[in-house]
Amino acid sequence: MPGLYFHIPFCHKACTYCDFHFSTSLRTKEPVLAAMRKELRGRIGELQEQSLSSIYFGGGTPSLLGTKELGLLLDDARSLITVDPCAEITLEANPDDVSAGSLSAWRSIGITRVSLGIQSFSDQRLRWMNRSHNAEQSLRAIELVAQAGLASWTIDLIYGLPGMTIAEWDEQLTVALGHGMPHLSAYCLTVEKRTALHKQVATGQISLPDDGRQAAQFQHLIQRMEQAGLVQYEISNFGREGHFAKHNTSYWQGVPYLGIGPSAHSFNGTRRRWNMANNVRYADGIAQGAVYWEEETLTPNQRINEKLLTGLRTMWGVELASLGETFRTASKAMIQRYLALNELEMRDGRLILTRKGKNFADRIASDLFMPAP
Ligand code: SF4
């Protein structure tokens, strides 16, 4: 079953490392939300009347919207398409937006899962990241979310920070695990162009841990999660049974989804489409019936490469037969090489990364890529 994604392009502050599309000004909020409702009405047919298994509010900072604004988008979706009674409906939330009142309001409109952007439990790190919350708010938010009666919840953490040691990372994980989280997304800090972080690194103000230290922190993460009984079902995602993210898993498994809002991406199995990452141009484009998106139709080789890139990151890997005879012939030697290096394994006809291979997921996938087109 397909999923529906709403991109809410507003944030309280600009985080140092972030290159997602957002604005810290709410000036365009009303026209953007009106345009999103119109876009949803105009494009819902692309899902071909299948029912939705997941709805995801991402951003940006969706928790910055009022419950009424979120509820209108959900009501529109429900009036236009069947939403599975067991659908996962996720809201990304910043800790400073979480209160007993907001959680109760979110539940009342049907939110079943909250994803908390914690990132760190250290005030010093949070200040450096220019996050809008502090560590105390993070801990309070986790306590409230854990008691809110949601079907599931998750937190985000970042490792690979400048000067971070294994001991510091271990302490972060201990705090997180101490609060009984059922799911964790942990990302290694990456330097994206056009971010404050990029400038700091380019001018030599800071340097990030080298690959070896980042890999050691990644392996430590895997070890701590294993010990705590959380399954690494995707490179950066760990969950207890029954708490794996449905929306993201569908994405990694190539299930179609419809993305609504500025910069949102959509995929229908063969075609990718992405909206303008500009609030004014997006809203004006929709209001005036102009083109506000770009798209590409994937070639057979591009579809194979997508399957490799996303599928190999999951614990289910990629079914070799589904990649076709041409791929199997072209990649035979490379697959053998990675099997011999113990970075890939073959299980029940599926190519799966080993624990060692998880350190090199993107490189292995790209080595197996079919040539364009
Ligand atoms: S809150 Fe999230 S989307 Fe907004 S700037 Fe920070 S990392 Fe980016």
Coordinates of N, CA and C in Angstrom, one line a residue, residues 1 16 36 39 80 82 90 103 117 127 133 135 166 174 199-200 202 206 231 249 254 290 321 331 333 339 364 370:
M1 N 0.8 -1.2 0.0 CA 0.0 0.0 0.0 C 0.9 1.3 0.0
T16 N 22.7 24.2 12.2 CA 24.0 24.4 11.6 C 24.3 23.5 10.4
M36 N -0.9 23.4 -0.4 CA -0.7 21.9 -0.2 C -2.1 21.2 -0.2
E39 N -2.9 21.0 -3.9 CA -2.0 19.9 -4.5 C -2.6 18.5 -4.2
L80 N -10.5 12.0 0.7 CA -10.1 11.8 -0.7 C -9.7 10.3 -1.0
T82 N -9.0 6.1 1.0 CA -9.2 5.3 2.2 C -7.9 5.2 2.9
T90 N 2.7 9.5 11.3 CA 3.8 10.0 12.0 C 3.9 11.5 12.0
L103 N 0.5 16.7 22.9 CA 0.4 15.3 22.6 C -1.1 14.8 22.5
G117 N 13.0 15.0 17.3 CA 14.3 15.5 16.9 C 15.2 15.9 18.1
R127 N 23.6 23.8 21.5 CA 23.9 25.2 21.1 C 24.7 25.3 19.9
H133 N 16.0 23.8 21.1 CA 15.6 23.2 22.4 C 16.9 23.0 23.2
A135 N 18.7 20.4 26.5 CA 18.7 19.0 26.9 C 17.5 18.7 27.9
I166 N 34.2 8.0 21.7 CA 33.3 6.8 21.9 C 32.6 7.0 23.3
T174 N 23.4 5.7 26.3 CA 22.9 5.3 27.6 C 21.7 6.1 28.1
K199 N 30.6 25.9 5.9 CA 31.5 27.1 6.0 C 32.6 26.9 7.2
Q200 N 32.1 26.4 8.3 CA 33.0 26.2 9.4 C 34.1 25.2 9.1
A202 N 35.1 24.4 5.9 CA 35.9 24.9 4.8 C 36.9 25.9 5.3
I206 N 36.5 24.1 12.4 CA 36.3 22.8 13.0 C 36.7 21.7 12.0
V231 N 16.6 -4.0 16.9 CA 17.0 -4.6 15.6 C 17.5 -3.5 14.6
T249 N 10.0 2.2 5.7 CA 10.3 0.8 5.2 C 9.7 0.7 3.8
G254 N 10.7 0.4 -2.2 CA 10.3 0.8 -3.5 C 8.8 0.9 -3.7
A290 N 0.6 26.8 -12.8 CA 1.8 26.7 -13.5 C 2.6 25.4 -13.1
A321 N 17.1 -12.2 -7.9 CA 16.3 -12.5 -9.1 C 15.6 -11.3 -9.6
S331 N 27.3 -8.2 -12.9 CA 27.8 -7.9 -11.6 C 28.4 -9.2 -10.9
A333 N 31.2 -10.8 -11.1 CA 32.5 -10.7 -10.5 C 32.6 -9.8 -9.3
L339 N 31.5 -10.9 -1.6 CA 31.2 -12.1 -0.8 C 32.5 -12.6 -0.2
I364 N 29.5 0.0 -1.8 CA 29.2 -1.3 -2.3 C 28.0 -1.2 -3.3
M370 N 24.4 -0.5 -12.3 CA 24.4 -0.7 -13.8 C 24.8 0.7 -14.4

